[in-house]
Short mmCIF file of C-alpha atoms in Angstrom, two decimals:
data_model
loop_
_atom_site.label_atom_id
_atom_site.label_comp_id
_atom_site.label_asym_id
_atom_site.label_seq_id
_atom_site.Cartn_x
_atom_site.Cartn_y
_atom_site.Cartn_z
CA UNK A 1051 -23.70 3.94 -2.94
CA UNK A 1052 -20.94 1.65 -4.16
CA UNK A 1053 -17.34 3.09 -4.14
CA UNK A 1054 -15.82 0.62 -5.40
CA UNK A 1055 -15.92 1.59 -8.96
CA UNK A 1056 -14.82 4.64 -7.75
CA UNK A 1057 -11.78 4.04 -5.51
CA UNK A 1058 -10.70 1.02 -8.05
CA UNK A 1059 -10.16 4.17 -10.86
CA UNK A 1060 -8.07 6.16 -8.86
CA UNK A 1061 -5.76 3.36 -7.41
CA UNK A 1062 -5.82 2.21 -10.97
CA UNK A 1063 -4.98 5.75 -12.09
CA UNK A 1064 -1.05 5.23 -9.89
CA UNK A 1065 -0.10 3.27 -12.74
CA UNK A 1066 0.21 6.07 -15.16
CA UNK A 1067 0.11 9.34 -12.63
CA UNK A 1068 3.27 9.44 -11.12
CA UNK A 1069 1.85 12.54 -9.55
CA UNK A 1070 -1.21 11.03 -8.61
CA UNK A 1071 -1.81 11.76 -4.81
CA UNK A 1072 -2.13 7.58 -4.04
CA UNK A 1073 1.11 7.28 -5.23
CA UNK A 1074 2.74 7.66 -1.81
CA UNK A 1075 0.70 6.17 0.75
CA UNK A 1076 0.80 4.83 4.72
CA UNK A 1077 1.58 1.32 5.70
CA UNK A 1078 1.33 -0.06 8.99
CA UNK A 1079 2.88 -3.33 10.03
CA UNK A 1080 3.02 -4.90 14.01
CA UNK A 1081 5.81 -5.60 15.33
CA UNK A 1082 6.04 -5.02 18.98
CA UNK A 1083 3.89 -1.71 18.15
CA UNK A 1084 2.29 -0.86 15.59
CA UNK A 1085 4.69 0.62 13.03
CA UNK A 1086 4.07 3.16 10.53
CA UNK A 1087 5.63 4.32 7.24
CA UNK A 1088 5.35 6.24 3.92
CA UNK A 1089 5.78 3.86 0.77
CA UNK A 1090 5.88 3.94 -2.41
CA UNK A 1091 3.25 2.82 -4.64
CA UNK A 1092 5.14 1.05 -7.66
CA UNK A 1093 1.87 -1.00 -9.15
CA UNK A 1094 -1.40 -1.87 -8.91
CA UNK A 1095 -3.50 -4.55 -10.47
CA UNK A 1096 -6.96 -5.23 -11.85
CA UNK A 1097 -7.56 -7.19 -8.58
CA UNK A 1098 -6.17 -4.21 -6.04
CA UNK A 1099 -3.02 -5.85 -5.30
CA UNK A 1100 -0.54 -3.30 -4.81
CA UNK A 1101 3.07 -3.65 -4.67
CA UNK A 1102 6.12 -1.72 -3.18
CA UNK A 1103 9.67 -2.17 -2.70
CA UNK A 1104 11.70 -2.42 0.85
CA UNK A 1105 15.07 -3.45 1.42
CA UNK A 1106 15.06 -6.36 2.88
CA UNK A 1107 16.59 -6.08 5.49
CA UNK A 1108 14.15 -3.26 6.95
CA UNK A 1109 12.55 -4.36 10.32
CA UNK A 1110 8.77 -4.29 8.04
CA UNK A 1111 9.91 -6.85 6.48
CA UNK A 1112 10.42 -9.59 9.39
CA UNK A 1113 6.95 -7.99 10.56
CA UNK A 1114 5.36 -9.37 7.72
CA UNK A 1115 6.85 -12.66 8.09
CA UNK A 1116 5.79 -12.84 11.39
CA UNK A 1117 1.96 -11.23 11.05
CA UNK A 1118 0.92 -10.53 7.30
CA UNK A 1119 -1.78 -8.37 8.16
CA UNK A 1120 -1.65 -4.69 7.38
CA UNK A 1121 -3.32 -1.99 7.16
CA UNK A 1122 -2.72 1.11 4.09
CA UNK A 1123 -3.89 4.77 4.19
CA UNK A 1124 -4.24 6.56 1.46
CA UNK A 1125 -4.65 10.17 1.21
CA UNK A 1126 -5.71 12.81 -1.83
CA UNK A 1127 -5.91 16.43 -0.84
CA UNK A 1128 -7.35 17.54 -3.93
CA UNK A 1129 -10.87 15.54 -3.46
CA UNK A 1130 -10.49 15.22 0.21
CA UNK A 1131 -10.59 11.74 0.33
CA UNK A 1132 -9.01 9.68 3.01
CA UNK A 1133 -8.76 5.71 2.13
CA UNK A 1134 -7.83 2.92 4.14
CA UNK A 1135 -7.39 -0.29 3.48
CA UNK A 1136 -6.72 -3.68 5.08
CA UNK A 1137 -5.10 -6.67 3.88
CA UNK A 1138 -2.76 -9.09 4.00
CA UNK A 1139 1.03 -8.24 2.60
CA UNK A 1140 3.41 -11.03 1.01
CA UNK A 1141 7.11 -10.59 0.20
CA UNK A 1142 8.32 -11.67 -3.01
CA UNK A 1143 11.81 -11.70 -3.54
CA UNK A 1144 13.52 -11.50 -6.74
CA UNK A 1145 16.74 -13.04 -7.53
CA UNK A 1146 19.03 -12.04 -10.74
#
């Protein structure tokens, strides 16, 4: 059976359900340990890239700079439906 499909709709489904369980997810970064935290899911696209916002000057973010790789857990209580996902994390900065 391929999830895909499946698991594509429902991250998909973030962009419009503010209440959507995926909303608020798990990531985990390694720093010394690995380090775990609830973020906020602020976008996803047709491709599964997902984006959140950090300050910058959060200790994730020199994780990431130093070792990319990640790993997300999602989570919806409703359909009982535990998701994880790994990947590779890249900070974009924005400048005004």
């Amino acid at each position: 059976m391929n999830l895909l499909p499946f698991i594509k709709a429902e991250l998909l489904l973030t962009n419009t359900d503010k209440n959507h369980p995926f909303r608020h997810f798990f990531l985990s970064t390694f720093g010394k340990y690995p380090e775990t935290r609830t973020v906020v899911n602020r976008g996803v696209t047709e491709d599964l890239e997902i984006t959140f916002f950090t300050d910058s000057r959060t200790p994730k973010v020199e994780q990431i700079k130093e070792n990319n790789k990640v790993s997300a857990l999602f989570y919806h209580p409703g359909k009982l439906l535990q998701l994880r996902l790994y990947g590779q994390a890249h900070i974009i900065t924005r400048r005004d």
